[in-house]
Coordinates of C-alpha atoms in Angstrom, one line a residue:
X1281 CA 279.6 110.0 101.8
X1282 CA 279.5 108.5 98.5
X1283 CA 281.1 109.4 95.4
X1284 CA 279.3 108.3 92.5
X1285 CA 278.8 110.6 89.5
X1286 CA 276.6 107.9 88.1
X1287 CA 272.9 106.2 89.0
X1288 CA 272.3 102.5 88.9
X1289 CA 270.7 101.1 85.5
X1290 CA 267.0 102.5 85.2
X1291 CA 264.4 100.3 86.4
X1292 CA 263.3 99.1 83.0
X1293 CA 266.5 97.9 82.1
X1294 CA 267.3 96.2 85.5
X1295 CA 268.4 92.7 85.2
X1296 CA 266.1 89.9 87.1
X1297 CA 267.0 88.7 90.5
X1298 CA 267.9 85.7 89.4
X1299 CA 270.3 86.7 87.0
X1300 CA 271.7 89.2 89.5
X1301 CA 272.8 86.2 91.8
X1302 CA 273.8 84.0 88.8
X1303 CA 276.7 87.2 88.3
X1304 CA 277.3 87.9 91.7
X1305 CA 278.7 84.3 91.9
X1306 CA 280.2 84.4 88.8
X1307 CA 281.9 86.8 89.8
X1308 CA 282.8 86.1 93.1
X1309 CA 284.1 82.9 91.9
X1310 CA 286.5 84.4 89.1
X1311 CA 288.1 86.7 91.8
X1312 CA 288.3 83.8 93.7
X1313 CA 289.9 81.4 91.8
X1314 CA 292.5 84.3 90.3
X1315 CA 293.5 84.7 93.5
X1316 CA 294.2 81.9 94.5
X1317 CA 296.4 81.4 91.9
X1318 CA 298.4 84.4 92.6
X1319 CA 298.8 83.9 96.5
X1320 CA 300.2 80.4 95.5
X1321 CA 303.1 82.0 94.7
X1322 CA 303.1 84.4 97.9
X1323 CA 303.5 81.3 100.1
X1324 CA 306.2 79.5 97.7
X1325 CA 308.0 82.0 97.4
X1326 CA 308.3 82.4 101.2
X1327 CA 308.9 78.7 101.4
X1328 CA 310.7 77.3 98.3
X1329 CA 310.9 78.9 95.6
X1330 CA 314.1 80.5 96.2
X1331 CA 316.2 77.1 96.9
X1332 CA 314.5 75.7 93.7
X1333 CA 315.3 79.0 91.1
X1334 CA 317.9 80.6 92.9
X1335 CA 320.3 78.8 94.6
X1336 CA 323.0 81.0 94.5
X1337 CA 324.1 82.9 97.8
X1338 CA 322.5 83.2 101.3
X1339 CA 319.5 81.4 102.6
X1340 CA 318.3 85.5 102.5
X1341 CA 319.7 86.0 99.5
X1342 CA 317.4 83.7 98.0
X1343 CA 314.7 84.7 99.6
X1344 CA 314.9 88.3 98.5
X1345 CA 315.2 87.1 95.0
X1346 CA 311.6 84.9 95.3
X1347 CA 310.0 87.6 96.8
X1348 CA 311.5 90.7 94.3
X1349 CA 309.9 87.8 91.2
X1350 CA 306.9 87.9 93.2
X1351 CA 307.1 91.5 92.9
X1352 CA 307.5 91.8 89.3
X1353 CA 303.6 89.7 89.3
X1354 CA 302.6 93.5 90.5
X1355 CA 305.0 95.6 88.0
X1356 CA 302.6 93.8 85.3
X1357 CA 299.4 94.3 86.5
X1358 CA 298.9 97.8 85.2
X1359 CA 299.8 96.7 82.0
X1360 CA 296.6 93.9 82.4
X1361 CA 294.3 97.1 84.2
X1362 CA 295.4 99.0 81.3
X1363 CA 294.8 96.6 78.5
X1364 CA 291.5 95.1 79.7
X1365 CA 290.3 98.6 80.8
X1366 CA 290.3 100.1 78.0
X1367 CA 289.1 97.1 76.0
X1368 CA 286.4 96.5 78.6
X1369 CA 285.1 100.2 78.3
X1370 CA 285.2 99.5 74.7
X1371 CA 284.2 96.2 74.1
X1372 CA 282.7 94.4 77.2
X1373 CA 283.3 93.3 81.1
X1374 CA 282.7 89.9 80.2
X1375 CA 285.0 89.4 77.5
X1376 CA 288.0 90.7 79.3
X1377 CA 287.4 88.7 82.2
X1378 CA 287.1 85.5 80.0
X1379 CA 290.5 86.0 78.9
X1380 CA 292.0 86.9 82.1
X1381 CA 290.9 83.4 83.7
X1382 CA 292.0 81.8 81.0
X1383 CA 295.9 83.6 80.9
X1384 CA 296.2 83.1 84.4
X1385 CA 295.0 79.5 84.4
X1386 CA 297.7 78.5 82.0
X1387 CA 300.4 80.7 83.6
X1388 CA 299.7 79.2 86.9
X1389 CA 299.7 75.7 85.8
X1390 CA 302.9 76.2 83.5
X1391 CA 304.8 77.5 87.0
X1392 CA 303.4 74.1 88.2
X1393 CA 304.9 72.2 85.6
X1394 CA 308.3 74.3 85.3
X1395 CA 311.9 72.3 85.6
X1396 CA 314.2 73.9 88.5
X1397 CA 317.3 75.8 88.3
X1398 CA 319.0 72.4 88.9
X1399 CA 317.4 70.7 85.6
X1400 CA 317.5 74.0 83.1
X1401 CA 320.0 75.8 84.8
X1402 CA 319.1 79.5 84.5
X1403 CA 316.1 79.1 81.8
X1404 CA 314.3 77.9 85.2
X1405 CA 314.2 81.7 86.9
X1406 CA 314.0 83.0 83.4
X1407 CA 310.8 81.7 82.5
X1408 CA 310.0 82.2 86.0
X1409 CA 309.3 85.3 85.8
X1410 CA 307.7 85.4 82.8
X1411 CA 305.1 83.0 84.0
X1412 CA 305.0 85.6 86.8
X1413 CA 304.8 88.5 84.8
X1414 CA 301.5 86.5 82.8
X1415 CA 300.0 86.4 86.3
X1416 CA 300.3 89.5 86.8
X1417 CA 299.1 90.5 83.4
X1418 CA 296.2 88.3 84.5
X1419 CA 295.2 89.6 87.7
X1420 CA 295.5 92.8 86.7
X1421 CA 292.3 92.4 83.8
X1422 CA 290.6 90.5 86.1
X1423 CA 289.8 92.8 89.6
X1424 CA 288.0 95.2 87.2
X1425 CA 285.9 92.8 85.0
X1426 CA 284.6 90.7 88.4
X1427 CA 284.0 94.1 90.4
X1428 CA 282.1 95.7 87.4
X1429 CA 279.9 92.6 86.8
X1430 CA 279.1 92.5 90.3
X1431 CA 278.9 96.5 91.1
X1432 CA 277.1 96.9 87.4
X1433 CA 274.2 94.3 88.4
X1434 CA 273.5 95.5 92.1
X1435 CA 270.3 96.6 93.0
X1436 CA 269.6 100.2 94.4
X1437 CA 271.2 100.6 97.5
X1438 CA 273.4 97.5 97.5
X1439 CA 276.8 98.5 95.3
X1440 CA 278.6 97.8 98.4
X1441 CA 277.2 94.3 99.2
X1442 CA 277.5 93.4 96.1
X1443 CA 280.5 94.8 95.5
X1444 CA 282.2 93.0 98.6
X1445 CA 281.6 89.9 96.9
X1446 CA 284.7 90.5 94.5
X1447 CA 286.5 91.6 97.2
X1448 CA 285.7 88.0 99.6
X1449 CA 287.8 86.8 96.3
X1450 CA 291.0 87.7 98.3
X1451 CA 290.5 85.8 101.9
X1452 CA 288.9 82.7 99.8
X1453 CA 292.1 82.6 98.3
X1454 CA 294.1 83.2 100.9
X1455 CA 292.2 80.2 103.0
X1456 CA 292.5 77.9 100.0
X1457 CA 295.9 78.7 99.0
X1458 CA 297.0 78.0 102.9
X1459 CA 294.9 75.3 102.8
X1460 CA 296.1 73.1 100.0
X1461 CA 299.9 73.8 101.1
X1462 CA 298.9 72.9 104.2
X1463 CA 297.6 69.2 102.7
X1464 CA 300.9 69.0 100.9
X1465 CA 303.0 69.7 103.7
X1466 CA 301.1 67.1 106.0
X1467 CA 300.9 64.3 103.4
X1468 CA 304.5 64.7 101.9
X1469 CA 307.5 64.5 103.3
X1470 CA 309.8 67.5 103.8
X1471 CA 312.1 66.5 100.6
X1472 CA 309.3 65.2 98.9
X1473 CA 307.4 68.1 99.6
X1474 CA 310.6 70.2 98.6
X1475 CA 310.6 67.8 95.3
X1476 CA 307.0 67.8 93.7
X1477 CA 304.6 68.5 96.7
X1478 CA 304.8 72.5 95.9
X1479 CA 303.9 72.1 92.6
X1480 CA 300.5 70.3 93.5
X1481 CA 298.9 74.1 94.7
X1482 CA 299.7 75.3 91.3
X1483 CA 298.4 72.5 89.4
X1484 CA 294.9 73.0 90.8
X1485 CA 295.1 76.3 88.0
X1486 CA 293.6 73.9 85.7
X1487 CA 290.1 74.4 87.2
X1488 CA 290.3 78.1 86.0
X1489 CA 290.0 77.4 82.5
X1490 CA 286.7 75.6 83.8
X1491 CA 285.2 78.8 84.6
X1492 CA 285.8 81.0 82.3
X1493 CA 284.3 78.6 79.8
X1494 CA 281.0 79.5 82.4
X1495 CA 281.4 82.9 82.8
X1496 CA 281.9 83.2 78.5
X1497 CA 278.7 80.9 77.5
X1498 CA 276.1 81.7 80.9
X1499 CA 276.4 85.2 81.8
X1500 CA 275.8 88.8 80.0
X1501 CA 276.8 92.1 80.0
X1502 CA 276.0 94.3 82.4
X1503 CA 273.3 96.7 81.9
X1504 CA 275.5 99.2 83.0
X1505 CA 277.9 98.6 79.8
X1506 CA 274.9 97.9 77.3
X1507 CA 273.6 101.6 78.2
X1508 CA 276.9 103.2 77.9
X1509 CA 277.9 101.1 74.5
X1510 CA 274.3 102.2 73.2
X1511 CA 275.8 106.0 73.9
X1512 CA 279.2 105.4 72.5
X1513 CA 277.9 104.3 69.3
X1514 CA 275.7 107.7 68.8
X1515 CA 279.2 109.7 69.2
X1516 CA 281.5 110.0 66.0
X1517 CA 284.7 107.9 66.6
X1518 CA 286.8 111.0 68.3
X1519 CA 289.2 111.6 70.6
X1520 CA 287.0 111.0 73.4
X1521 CA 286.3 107.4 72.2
X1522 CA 289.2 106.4 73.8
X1523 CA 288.7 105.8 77.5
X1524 CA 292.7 105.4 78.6
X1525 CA 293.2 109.1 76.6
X1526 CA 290.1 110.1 78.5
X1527 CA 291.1 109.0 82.0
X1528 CA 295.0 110.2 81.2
X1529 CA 293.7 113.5 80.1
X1530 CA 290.9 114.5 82.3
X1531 CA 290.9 112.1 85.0
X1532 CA 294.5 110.9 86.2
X1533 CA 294.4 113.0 89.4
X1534 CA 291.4 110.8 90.4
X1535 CA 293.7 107.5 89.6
X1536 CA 296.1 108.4 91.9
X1537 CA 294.0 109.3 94.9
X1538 CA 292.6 106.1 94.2
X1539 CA 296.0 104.6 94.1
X1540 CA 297.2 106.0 96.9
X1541 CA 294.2 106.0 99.4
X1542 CA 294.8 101.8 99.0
X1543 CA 298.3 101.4 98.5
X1544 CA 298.5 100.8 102.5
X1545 CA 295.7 98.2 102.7
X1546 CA 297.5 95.5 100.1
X1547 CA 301.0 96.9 101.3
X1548 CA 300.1 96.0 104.5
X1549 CA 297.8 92.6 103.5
X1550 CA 301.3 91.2 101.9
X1551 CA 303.0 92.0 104.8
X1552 CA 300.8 89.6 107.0
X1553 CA 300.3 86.6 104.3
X1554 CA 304.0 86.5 102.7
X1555 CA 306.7 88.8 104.5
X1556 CA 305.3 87.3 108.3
X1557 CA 305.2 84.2 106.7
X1558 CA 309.2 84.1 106.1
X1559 CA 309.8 86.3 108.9
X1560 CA 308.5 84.2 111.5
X1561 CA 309.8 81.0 110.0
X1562 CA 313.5 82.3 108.8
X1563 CA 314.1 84.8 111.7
X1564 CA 312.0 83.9 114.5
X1565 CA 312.4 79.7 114.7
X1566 CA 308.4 78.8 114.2
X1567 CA 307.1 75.8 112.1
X1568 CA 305.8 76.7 108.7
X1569 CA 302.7 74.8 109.4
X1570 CA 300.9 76.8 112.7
X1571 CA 302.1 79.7 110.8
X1572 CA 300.0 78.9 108.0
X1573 CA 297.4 77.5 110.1
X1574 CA 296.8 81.3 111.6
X1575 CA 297.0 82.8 108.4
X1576 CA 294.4 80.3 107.3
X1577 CA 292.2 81.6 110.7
X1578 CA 292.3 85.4 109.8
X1579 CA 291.6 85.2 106.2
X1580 CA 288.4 82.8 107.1
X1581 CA 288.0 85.9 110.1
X1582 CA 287.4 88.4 107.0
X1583 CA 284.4 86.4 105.3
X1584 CA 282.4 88.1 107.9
X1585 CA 284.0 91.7 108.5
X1586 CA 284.2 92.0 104.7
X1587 CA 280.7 92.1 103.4
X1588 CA 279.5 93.5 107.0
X1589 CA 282.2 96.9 106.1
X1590 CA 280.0 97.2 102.7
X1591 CA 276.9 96.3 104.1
X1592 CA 277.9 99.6 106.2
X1593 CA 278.9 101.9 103.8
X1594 CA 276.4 101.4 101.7
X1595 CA 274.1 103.1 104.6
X1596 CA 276.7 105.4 106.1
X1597 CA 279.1 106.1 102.9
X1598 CA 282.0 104.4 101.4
X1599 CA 285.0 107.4 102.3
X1600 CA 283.9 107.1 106.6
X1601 CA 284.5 103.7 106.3
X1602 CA 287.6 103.4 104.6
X1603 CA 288.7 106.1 106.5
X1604 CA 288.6 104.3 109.7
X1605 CA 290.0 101.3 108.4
X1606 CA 292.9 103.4 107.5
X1607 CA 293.5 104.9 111.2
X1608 CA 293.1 101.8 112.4
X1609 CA 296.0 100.4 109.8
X1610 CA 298.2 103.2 111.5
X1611 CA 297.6 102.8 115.2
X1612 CA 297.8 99.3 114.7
X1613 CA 301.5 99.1 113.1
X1614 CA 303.7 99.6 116.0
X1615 CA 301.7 96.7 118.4
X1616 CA 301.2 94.4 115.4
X1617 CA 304.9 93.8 115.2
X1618 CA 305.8 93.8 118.9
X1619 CA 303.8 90.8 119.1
X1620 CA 305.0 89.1 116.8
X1621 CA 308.3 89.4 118.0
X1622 CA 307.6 87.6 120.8
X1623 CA 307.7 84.2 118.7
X1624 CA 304.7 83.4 120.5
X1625 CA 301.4 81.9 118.2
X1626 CA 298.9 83.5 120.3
X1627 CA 300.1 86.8 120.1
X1628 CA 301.3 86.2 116.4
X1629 CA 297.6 85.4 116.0
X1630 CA 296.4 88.3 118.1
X1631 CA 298.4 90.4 116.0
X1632 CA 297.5 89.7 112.7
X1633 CA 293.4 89.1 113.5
X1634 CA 293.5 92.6 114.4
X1635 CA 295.4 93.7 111.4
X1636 CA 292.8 92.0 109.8
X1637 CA 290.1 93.9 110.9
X1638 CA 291.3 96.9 110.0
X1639 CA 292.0 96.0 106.1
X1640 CA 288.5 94.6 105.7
X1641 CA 287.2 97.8 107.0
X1642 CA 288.6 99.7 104.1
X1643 CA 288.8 96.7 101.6
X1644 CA 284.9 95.9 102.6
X1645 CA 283.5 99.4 100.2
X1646 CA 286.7 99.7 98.2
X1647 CA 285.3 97.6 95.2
X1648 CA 281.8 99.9 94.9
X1649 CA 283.5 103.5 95.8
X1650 CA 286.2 103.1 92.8
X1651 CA 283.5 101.7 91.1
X1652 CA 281.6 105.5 92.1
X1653 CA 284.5 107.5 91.1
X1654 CA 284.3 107.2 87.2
X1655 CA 281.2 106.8 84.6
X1656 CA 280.1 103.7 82.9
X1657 CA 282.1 104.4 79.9
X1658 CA 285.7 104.9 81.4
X1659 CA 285.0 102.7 84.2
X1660 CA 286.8 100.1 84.1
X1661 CA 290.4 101.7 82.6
X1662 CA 289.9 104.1 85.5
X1663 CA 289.1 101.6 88.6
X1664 CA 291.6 99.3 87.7
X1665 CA 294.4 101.7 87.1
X1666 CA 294.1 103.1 90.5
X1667 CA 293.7 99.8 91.5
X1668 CA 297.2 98.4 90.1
X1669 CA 299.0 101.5 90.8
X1670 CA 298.1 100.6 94.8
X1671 CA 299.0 97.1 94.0
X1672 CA 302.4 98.0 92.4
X1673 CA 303.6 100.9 95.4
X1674 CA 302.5 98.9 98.0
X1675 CA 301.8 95.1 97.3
X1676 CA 304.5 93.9 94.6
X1677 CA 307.2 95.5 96.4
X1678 CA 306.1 95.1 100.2
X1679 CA 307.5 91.7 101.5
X1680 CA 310.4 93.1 99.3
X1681 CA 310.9 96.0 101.4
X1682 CA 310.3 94.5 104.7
X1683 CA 313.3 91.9 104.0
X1684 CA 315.7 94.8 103.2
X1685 CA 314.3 96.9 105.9
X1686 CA 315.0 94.0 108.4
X1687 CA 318.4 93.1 107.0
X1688 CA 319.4 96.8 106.9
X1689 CA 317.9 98.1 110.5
X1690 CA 317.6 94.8 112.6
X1691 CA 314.0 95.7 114.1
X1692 CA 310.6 95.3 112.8
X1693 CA 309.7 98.8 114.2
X1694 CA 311.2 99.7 110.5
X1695 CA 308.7 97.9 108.7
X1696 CA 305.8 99.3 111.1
X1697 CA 307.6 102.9 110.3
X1698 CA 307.0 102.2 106.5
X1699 CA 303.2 100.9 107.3
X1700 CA 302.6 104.2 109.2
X1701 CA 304.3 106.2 106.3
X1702 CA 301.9 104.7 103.7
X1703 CA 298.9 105.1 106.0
X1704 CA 299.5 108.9 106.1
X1705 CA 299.1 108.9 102.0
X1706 CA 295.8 107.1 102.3
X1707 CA 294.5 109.6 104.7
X1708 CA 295.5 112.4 102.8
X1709 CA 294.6 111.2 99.5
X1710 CA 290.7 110.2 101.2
X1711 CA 290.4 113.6 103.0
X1712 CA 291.4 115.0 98.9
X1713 CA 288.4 112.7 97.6
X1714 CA 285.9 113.4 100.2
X1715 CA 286.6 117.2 99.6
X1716 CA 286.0 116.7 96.2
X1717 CA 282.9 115.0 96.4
X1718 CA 281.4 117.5 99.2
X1719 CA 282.3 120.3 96.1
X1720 CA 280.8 118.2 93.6
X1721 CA 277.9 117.7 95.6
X1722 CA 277.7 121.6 96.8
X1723 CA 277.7 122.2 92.6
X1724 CA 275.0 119.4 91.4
X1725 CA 272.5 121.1 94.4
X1726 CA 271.4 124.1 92.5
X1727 CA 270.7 122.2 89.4
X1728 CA 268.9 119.5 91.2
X1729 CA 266.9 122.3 92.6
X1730 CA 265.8 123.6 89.5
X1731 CA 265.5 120.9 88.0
X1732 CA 262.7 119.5 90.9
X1733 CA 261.1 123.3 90.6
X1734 CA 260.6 123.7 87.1
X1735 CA 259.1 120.0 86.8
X1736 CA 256.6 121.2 90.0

């Protein structure tokens, strides 16, 4: 069932098909390129970024202090959600999105460019982090600018689709983030690569400033915006002007369901494209490359089940869906990581491409029903909070968790216990939304029925 409490822009104000596509690539592009910047990191950090900026200590050690900076990328990304939300309810989708291509472009090319802990001594993790911290910033303003400009523009019927086309951001990323390390491993040596090589993925952020020089001079605001900034200026500047004190106010319960229906599916996605990655390399003995190579395979696997999951709920409705992705997450925990203890690439393969399957199914609608969950005007602060706040409980800190839960138990069956545990919160907090919207619905019929008599 859907969720929406708002319509798609009236015919005479829908944008031309043309224009439509023009955004829908726009946008698809900008989530595209922003996340490929920020998985980057992911796979440094599991490979070398904690020789490079922390040598100190264990092998481990080192690795746990990589991973807990590439947390702290998803500690700042409510601060971007926050900051561009309300801004973009206020002032534009376009405008926030601009900046957050251009923040993350530099950030990511500055990492790129930054001296090791053996030339700066400890200025190197220092600014680190910070350049982390601005990625974070970064992504966090961009998921909701790219999913309204897409959701915003879509055609009756089709806020899935087009939804889903942000959301094909993440496995583009993933396959050319895998990708380009994979040409820098192959055509560098392993202390060359260990010298300059990583840096050459990071480098490539350049191309981000690129498009949001497009996105800032070729495409408009949505229609969607244009109608609510056309009601926001009939209002007297009140308390209700500002969509954060709005959402906070009347709203927040909604931001956490959303949080927490979705905190498994990017807990669980960083799990399979950062915390395998070192696992299977550190603990288990198996080259960096095949390992990348299969990570490459799946995320290419999701271009399909992606788009096909929204395709679905816009037909069948967004909660069914993303309900049965997250089951699916669940039953799947305790087999995914039995494979992948064999050290074997075929099963590690089997493992994660069914994994995969799963997280598409929810992460297919999730783009059009948080989209559905708030109106035009408070949109963006409220589908990006409850976007971040997912990304914060489960992404930032889940490769994090599965090193200590490793180091401290010994098994993996204690990081599937953890995917389980946060699979539970997403089916409680759906079967919360769905009752909500079966009330909401069960209050709107009488009007609608008066509404449809009285015009008779």
């Amino acid at each position: 069932m859907d969720t929406a409490p708002s319509a798609q822009p009236p015919a005479s104000t829908a944008p031309a098909v043309g224009n439509r596509r023009r955004v829908a690539t726009a946008a698809a592009l900008a989530s595209a390129v922003e996340w490929y910047d920020y998985f980057v990191f992911g796979i440094a950090a599991a490979l070398v970024l904690g020789d490079l900026y922390f040598p100190a200590g264990s092998p481990t050690a080192g690795v746990m202090a990589s991973f807990a900076t590439f947390a702290v990328g998803f500690l700042a990304r409510p601060l971007g959600g926050i900051v561009a939300g309300h801004l973009g309810d206020k002032r534009g989708r376009k405008p926030m999105l601009v900046l957050a291509l251009t923040l993350m472009g530099v950030a990511t090319t500055g990492i790129g460019l930054l001296p090791t802990y053996d030339t700066i001594g400890v200025a190197a993790p220092i600014l680190l982090v910070l350049l982390r911290v601005a990625q974070g910033v970064a992504v966090g303003a961009q998921w909701g600018g790219a999913m309204l400009l897409a959701t915003e523009y879509a055609p009756e019927g089709k806020r899935g689709v087009y939804g889903s086309v942000v959301q094909l951001g993440v496995p583009i990323g993933v396959v050319t983030a895998n990708t380009v390390f994979l040409a820098a491993g192959a055509l560098t040596t392993d202390s060359a690569f260990a010298a300059w090589g990583w840096r050459v993925p990071f480098l490539v952020g350049l191309l981000v400033l690129g498009l949001a020089w497009y996105i800032h001079t070729r495409v408009e605001e949505t229609p969607a915006f244009k109608e609510a900034e056309r009601a926001l200026a009939e209002q007297e500047k009140s308390e209700q002007s500002s969509p954060l004190r709005t959402i906070l106010r009347g709203h927040l319960g909604t931001v956490l369901l959303a949080g927490g229906s979705f905190a498994v599916n990017t807990a669980t996605f960083y799990i399979l494209i950062t915390g395998v990655l070192d696992y299977t390399t550190r603990e288990l003995g198996m080259e960096k490359g095949p390992v990348l190579m299969v990570s490459l395979f799946v995320s290419l696997t999701q271009l399909v089940l992606i788009p096909a999951a929204a395709a679905l709920s816009d037909r069948i409705g967004r909660l069914r869906i993303y309900a049965l992705g997250a089951v699916g997450i669940a039953l799947w925990a305790v087999p995914l990581f039995l494979l992948i203890d064999t050290g074997s690439l075929l099963w590690l393969a089997v493992g994660t491409f069914v994994a995969s399957c799963f997280l598409s199914i929810m992460y297919g609608p999730q783009a059009a029903l948080f989209a559905e969950l708030f109106t035009p005007e408070m949109r963006y602060t409220g589908a990006s909070l409850g976007y971040q706040i997912a990304a914060v409980a489960g992404g930032g800190l889940a490769p994090f968790v599965m090193v200590l839960l490793l180091e401290a138990t010994g098994t993996s069956m204690a990081v599937s216990g953890y995917i389980i545990a946060l699979s539970v919160i997403a089916l409680i907090s759906i079967k919360v939304l769905a009752d909500r919207a079966r009330s909401a619905e069960a209050e709107a019929a009488p009007e609608v029925k008066a509404e449809a008599e009285s015009a008779g």
